[in-house]
Coordinates of C-alpha atoms in Angstrom, one line a residue:
X1450 CA 17.3 -13.0 70.9
X1451 CA 21.2 -12.9 69.6
X1452 CA 22.3 -11.5 66.0
X1453 CA 22.3 -13.2 63.4
X1454 CA 24.7 -12.9 60.1
X1455 CA 23.3 -12.3 57.1
X1456 CA 24.3 -15.5 55.0
X1457 CA 21.9 -17.3 57.4
X1458 CA 18.9 -15.2 57.3
X1459 CA 19.1 -13.9 53.5
X1460 CA 18.8 -10.1 54.4
X1461 CA 21.8 -7.8 53.9
X1462 CA 22.9 -5.8 56.6
X1463 CA 20.7 -2.9 55.3
X1464 CA 18.9 0.2 57.3
X1465 CA 16.5 2.7 57.2
X1466 CA 18.2 5.0 59.6
X1467 CA 18.5 7.8 57.4
X1468 CA 14.3 7.8 56.9
X1469 CA 14.3 8.1 61.1
X1470 CA 16.5 10.7 61.5
X1471 CA 15.4 12.9 58.6
X1472 CA 11.9 12.6 60.0
X1473 CA 12.5 13.2 63.1
X1474 CA 14.7 16.5 62.6
X1475 CA 11.5 17.6 60.4
X1476 CA 9.4 17.0 63.2
X1477 CA 11.5 18.9 65.7
X1478 CA 12.4 22.0 63.6
X1479 CA 8.8 22.8 62.4
X1480 CA 7.0 22.5 65.0
X1481 CA 10.1 24.7 67.6
X1482 CA 9.7 27.2 64.4
X1483 CA 5.9 27.2 64.7
X1484 CA 5.2 27.6 68.4
X1485 CA 8.6 30.6 68.2
X1486 CA 6.6 32.4 65.7
X1487 CA 4.1 32.1 67.4
X1488 CA 5.2 33.5 70.8
X1489 CA 7.0 35.9 68.7
X1490 CA 3.4 37.3 67.1
X1491 CA 2.2 37.7 70.3
X1492 CA 4.7 40.0 71.3
X1493 CA 4.7 41.8 68.5
X1494 CA 1.0 42.3 68.9
X1495 CA 1.5 43.3 72.6
X1496 CA -0.2 40.8 74.2
X1497 CA 0.4 38.1 76.7
X1498 CA -0.2 34.1 76.0
X1499 CA -3.1 32.6 76.2
X1500 CA -4.6 29.9 77.4
X1501 CA -4.3 28.0 73.7
X1502 CA -0.6 29.3 73.5
X1503 CA -0.5 27.1 76.5
X1504 CA -1.6 23.7 75.2
X1505 CA 0.5 24.2 72.1
X1506 CA 3.7 24.9 74.1
X1507 CA 2.6 21.3 76.0
X1508 CA 2.1 19.8 72.9
X1509 CA 5.7 21.1 71.8
X1510 CA 7.2 19.1 75.0
X1511 CA 5.3 15.6 74.0
X1512 CA 6.5 16.2 70.9
X1513 CA 10.0 16.4 71.6
X1514 CA 9.2 13.5 74.0
X1515 CA 8.1 11.7 70.7
X1516 CA 11.4 13.2 68.8
X1517 CA 13.5 11.7 71.8
X1518 CA 12.0 8.4 71.6
X1519 CA 12.6 7.7 68.3
X1520 CA 15.9 8.5 68.4
X1521 CA 16.2 5.2 71.3
X1522 CA 14.2 2.8 69.2
X1523 CA 16.5 3.7 66.1
X1524 CA 19.6 3.3 68.4
X1525 CA 17.3 0.0 70.1
X1526 CA 16.3 -1.5 66.2
X1527 CA 14.2 1.0 64.3
X1528 CA 15.2 0.7 60.6
X1529 CA 17.3 -2.7 61.3
X1530 CA 15.9 -5.9 60.2
X1531 CA 14.7 -8.0 63.7
X1532 CA 17.5 -11.1 63.5
X1533 CA 20.2 -8.0 64.1
X1534 CA 18.4 -7.1 66.9
X1535 CA 19.5 -8.8 70.4
X1536 CA 17.0 -9.3 72.8
X1537 CA 18.4 -6.6 75.3
X1538 CA 17.6 -4.1 73.0
X1539 CA 14.0 -5.2 71.9
X1540 CA 13.6 -5.0 75.8
X1541 CA 14.4 -1.5 75.5
X1542 CA 12.3 -1.0 72.1
X1543 CA 9.6 -2.5 72.7
X1544 CA 9.0 -0.3 76.1
X1545 CA 10.2 2.7 74.2
X1546 CA 7.2 1.9 71.9
X1547 CA 4.7 1.7 74.4
X1548 CA 6.0 5.5 76.6
X1549 CA 5.9 6.6 72.9
X1550 CA 2.4 6.0 71.9
X1551 CA 1.3 7.8 74.8
X1552 CA 3.3 10.9 74.3
X1553 CA 1.5 10.8 70.9
X1554 CA -1.8 10.7 71.8
X1555 CA -1.0 13.4 74.6
X1556 CA 0.3 15.4 71.8
X1557 CA -2.6 15.6 69.4
X1558 CA -4.8 15.7 72.4
X1559 CA -3.1 19.2 73.6
X1560 CA -3.1 20.2 69.9
X1561 CA -6.5 19.8 69.5
X1562 CA -7.6 21.9 73.0
X1563 CA -5.2 24.4 71.6
X1564 CA -7.5 25.0 68.6
X1565 CA -10.5 24.3 70.2
X1566 CA -9.6 27.3 72.9
X1567 CA -8.5 29.4 70.6
X1568 CA -12.0 29.1 69.0
X1569 CA -13.6 29.8 72.2
X1570 CA -11.9 33.0 72.6
X1571 CA -11.9 34.4 69.3
X1572 CA -15.4 33.3 68.5
X1573 CA -17.3 33.6 71.9
X1574 CA -21.1 32.9 70.4
X1575 CA -23.2 30.5 72.1
X1576 CA -23.4 27.7 69.2
X1577 CA -19.7 27.9 69.4
X1578 CA -19.2 27.9 73.0
X1579 CA -21.3 24.9 73.0
X1580 CA -19.5 23.1 70.2
X1581 CA -15.9 23.3 71.6
X1582 CA -17.2 22.3 75.2
X1583 CA -18.6 19.1 73.4
X1584 CA -16.0 18.6 71.4
X1585 CA -13.1 19.1 73.6
X1586 CA -15.2 16.9 76.5
X1587 CA -14.5 14.2 73.5
X1588 CA -10.9 15.1 73.4
X1589 CA -10.2 14.5 77.0
X1590 CA -12.2 11.2 77.0
X1591 CA -10.4 10.1 73.6
X1592 CA -7.1 10.8 75.1
X1593 CA -7.8 9.2 78.6
X1594 CA -9.2 6.2 77.1
X1595 CA -6.2 5.8 74.5
X1596 CA -3.9 6.1 77.4
X1597 CA -5.6 3.7 79.7
X1598 CA -6.4 1.4 76.9
X1599 CA -2.7 1.6 75.8
X1600 CA -1.3 0.1 79.5
X1601 CA -3.6 -3.0 78.9
X1602 CA -2.3 -3.6 75.4
X1603 CA -1.2 -6.7 77.1
X1604 CA -2.0 -8.9 80.6
X1605 CA 0.6 -8.7 82.2
X1606 CA 1.8 -5.2 80.4
X1607 CA 5.3 -6.6 80.8
X1608 CA 4.5 -9.6 78.0
X1609 CA 4.9 -6.7 75.3
X1610 CA 8.5 -6.9 75.6
X1611 CA 8.6 -10.4 77.2
X1612 CA 6.6 -12.2 75.0
X1613 CA 7.1 -15.7 76.8
X1614 CA 5.3 -14.5 80.0
X1615 CA 1.6 -16.6 80.3
X1616 CA -0.7 -13.7 78.9
X1617 CA -2.3 -12.2 75.8
X1618 CA -2.7 -9.4 73.8
X1619 CA -5.5 -7.3 72.2
X1620 CA -6.2 -7.5 68.7
X1621 CA -3.4 -4.5 67.4
X1622 CA -6.1 -3.9 64.0
X1623 CA -9.0 -3.1 66.0
X1624 CA -7.1 -1.2 68.8
X1625 CA -5.3 1.2 65.8
X1626 CA -8.7 1.2 64.5
X1627 CA -10.1 2.5 67.9
X1628 CA -7.5 5.2 68.4
X1629 CA -6.8 6.9 65.1
X1630 CA -11.3 6.7 64.3
X1631 CA -11.9 9.3 67.1
X1632 CA -8.7 11.4 66.5
X1633 CA -9.7 11.4 62.3
X1634 CA -13.5 12.5 62.9
X1635 CA -12.3 15.3 65.7
X1636 CA -9.8 17.1 63.3
X1637 CA -12.7 16.7 60.7
X1638 CA -15.2 18.5 62.8
X1639 CA -12.5 20.8 64.8
X1640 CA -11.6 22.0 60.6
X1641 CA -15.2 22.7 60.0
X1642 CA -16.4 24.4 63.0
X1643 CA -15.4 27.8 62.4
X1644 CA -15.9 28.5 58.7
X1645 CA -19.2 30.0 59.0
X1646 CA -18.4 32.3 61.8
X1647 CA -15.6 33.4 59.6
X1648 CA -17.3 34.2 56.4
X1649 CA -19.9 36.0 58.3
X1650 CA -17.0 38.5 59.9
X1651 CA -17.5 42.0 58.2
X1652 CA -13.9 41.9 56.4
X1653 CA -13.1 41.4 52.9
X1654 CA -13.5 38.2 50.7
X1655 CA -10.1 37.9 50.1
X1656 CA -9.2 37.8 53.6
X1657 CA -11.7 35.8 54.3
X1658 CA -10.5 33.7 51.6
X1659 CA -6.9 33.5 52.9
X1660 CA -8.2 32.9 56.4
X1661 CA -10.0 30.1 55.4
X1662 CA -7.2 28.7 54.0
X1663 CA -4.9 28.6 57.0
X1664 CA -7.4 27.2 58.9
X1665 CA -8.0 24.5 55.6
X1666 CA -4.1 24.1 55.8
X1667 CA -4.8 21.6 59.0
X1668 CA -6.5 19.2 56.3
X1669 CA -3.0 18.2 55.8
X1670 CA -3.7 17.1 59.5
X1671 CA -6.5 15.1 58.6
X1672 CA -4.8 13.3 55.6
X1673 CA -1.8 12.7 57.9
X1674 CA -4.2 10.5 60.3
X1675 CA -5.7 8.7 57.8
X1676 CA -2.0 8.0 56.6
X1677 CA -0.5 6.9 59.6
X1678 CA -4.0 4.7 60.5
X1679 CA -3.0 2.5 56.8
X1680 CA 0.9 2.6 58.0
X1681 CA -0.1 1.0 61.2
X1682 CA -2.6 -1.3 59.9
X1683 CA 0.0 -2.6 57.1
X1684 CA 2.6 -2.7 60.6
X1685 CA 0.1 -5.1 61.6
X1686 CA -0.4 -7.4 58.8
X1687 CA 3.2 -7.1 57.8
X1688 CA 4.6 -10.5 59.5
X1689 CA 7.7 -10.7 62.1
X1690 CA 10.0 -8.4 60.7
X1691 CA 9.1 -5.2 63.4
X1692 CA 11.7 -2.8 63.6
X1693 CA 11.9 -2.9 59.9
X1694 CA 8.8 -2.7 59.2
X1695 CA 7.8 -0.5 62.1
X1696 CA 9.6 2.7 59.9
X1697 CA 6.4 4.5 58.4
X1698 CA 4.4 4.2 61.3
X1699 CA 7.1 6.1 62.9
X1700 CA 7.5 8.7 61.2
X1701 CA 3.6 9.2 60.7
X1702 CA 3.7 9.0 64.2
X1703 CA 6.6 12.6 64.8
X1704 CA 5.4 14.2 61.1
X1705 CA 1.7 14.5 62.3
X1706 CA 1.9 16.0 65.1
X1707 CA 4.2 18.8 63.7
X1708 CA 1.9 19.6 60.7
X1709 CA -0.8 19.8 63.7
X1710 CA 1.5 22.2 65.4
X1711 CA 2.2 24.0 62.7
X1712 CA -1.6 24.9 61.1
X1713 CA -2.4 25.8 64.8
X1714 CA -0.1 28.0 65.1
X1715 CA -0.6 29.7 61.9
X1716 CA -3.4 31.9 62.5
X1717 CA -1.9 33.0 65.1
X1718 CA 0.7 34.8 63.0
X1719 CA -1.0 37.5 61.9
X1720 CA 1.6 39.9 63.4
X1721 CA 4.6 38.4 61.0
X1722 CA 2.3 38.3 58.1
X1723 CA 1.4 42.0 58.7
X1724 CA 5.3 42.2 58.5
X1725 CA 5.9 40.6 55.8
X1726 CA 3.9 42.2 53.3
X1727 CA 4.9 45.9 54.6
X1728 CA 8.5 44.9 53.6
X1729 CA 6.9 43.1 50.4
X1730 CA 5.6 46.9 49.7
X1731 CA 1.8 46.5 51.0
X1732 CA 0.0 48.5 53.0
X1733 CA 2.3 50.6 55.9
X1734 CA -1.3 51.2 58.0
X1735 CA -1.8 47.1 58.2
X1736 CA -1.8 45.6 61.5
X1737 CA -2.8 47.0 64.8
X1738 CA -3.0 50.7 65.4
X1739 CA -0.9 52.4 68.2
X1740 CA -4.1 53.3 70.1
X1741 CA -5.0 49.9 70.5
X1742 CA -1.4 48.8 72.0
X1743 CA -1.7 50.6 74.6
X1744 CA -5.1 50.1 75.4
X1745 CA -4.0 45.8 75.5
X1746 CA -1.2 46.5 77.2
X1747 CA -3.3 49.0 79.8
X1748 CA -5.6 46.2 80.6
X1749 CA -9.0 47.9 79.1
X1750 CA -12.5 46.0 78.8
X1751 CA -11.9 45.9 75.0
X1752 CA -8.3 45.0 74.8
X1753 CA -9.1 41.3 74.6
X1754 CA -11.8 41.8 72.0
X1755 CA -9.7 44.1 70.2
X1756 CA -6.8 41.3 70.2
X1757 CA -9.3 38.2 69.1
X1758 CA -10.6 40.1 66.4
X1759 CA -6.8 41.2 65.1
X1760 CA -5.6 38.0 64.8
X1761 CA -9.0 36.4 62.9
X1762 CA -7.8 38.7 59.7
X1763 CA -4.8 37.9 57.5

């Protein structure tokens, strides 16, 4: 597919590269700052990293892959009208798009598993453990299934970037519904899972409201899930100018997991919130006591439970 001039196509040679660059930079910075502050909070609190921290670090690296894929897509046609994209660039574009879909799925799965393992650590009740195990299994199966189906989007797979090859491709709107449906449902379930336990904690109503508010920040991720699904469906029905029309769905593919990572990190930043509160003239006795810090560093049996208790207070 050779590039054509604007006089023969009716297009002006505008592009949406600035939108792609803004979205990828925003996603990169927001997610990186959130994870760094989470790790700093662990150091302030005198604890090491937990399994939920490793999951969120994994999600961050997958997000880096998504942002790199976004830049590669931009240099190979994303945001540019299809008629200006050469056949060589289009092949790279479609291969990168395929890789990006798998990176996105793995990133979202790591975010969900990070939140679930945090629940398991902070709220080790029987009902919560059962719920975490069930939802966690669903997330893992969803991730595996979505990645598997992505590899058979077209049969043979290279028909995805070589459309003249004999074969067939799946119905994209149905694929998007199947991919995003479980994603949206599990996000909603994960959001409401800790609410009852939080409101049963022996802390003030203000603290309960603040803590619930932090969890509910994840509601933004749920909204972005739905917006991304709408963008994908619109893309599937938007005509042949795929590289130009792909921009909205690509933008949400970057922003959604970045906001998800941030939401997953907020509830772990209590030590930083305490420092800010002190600087603003609040109670200087807030935060972990020196005695607690020593017990955590010595590895006493009550260390983890106290750390969990501190993290569930804002």
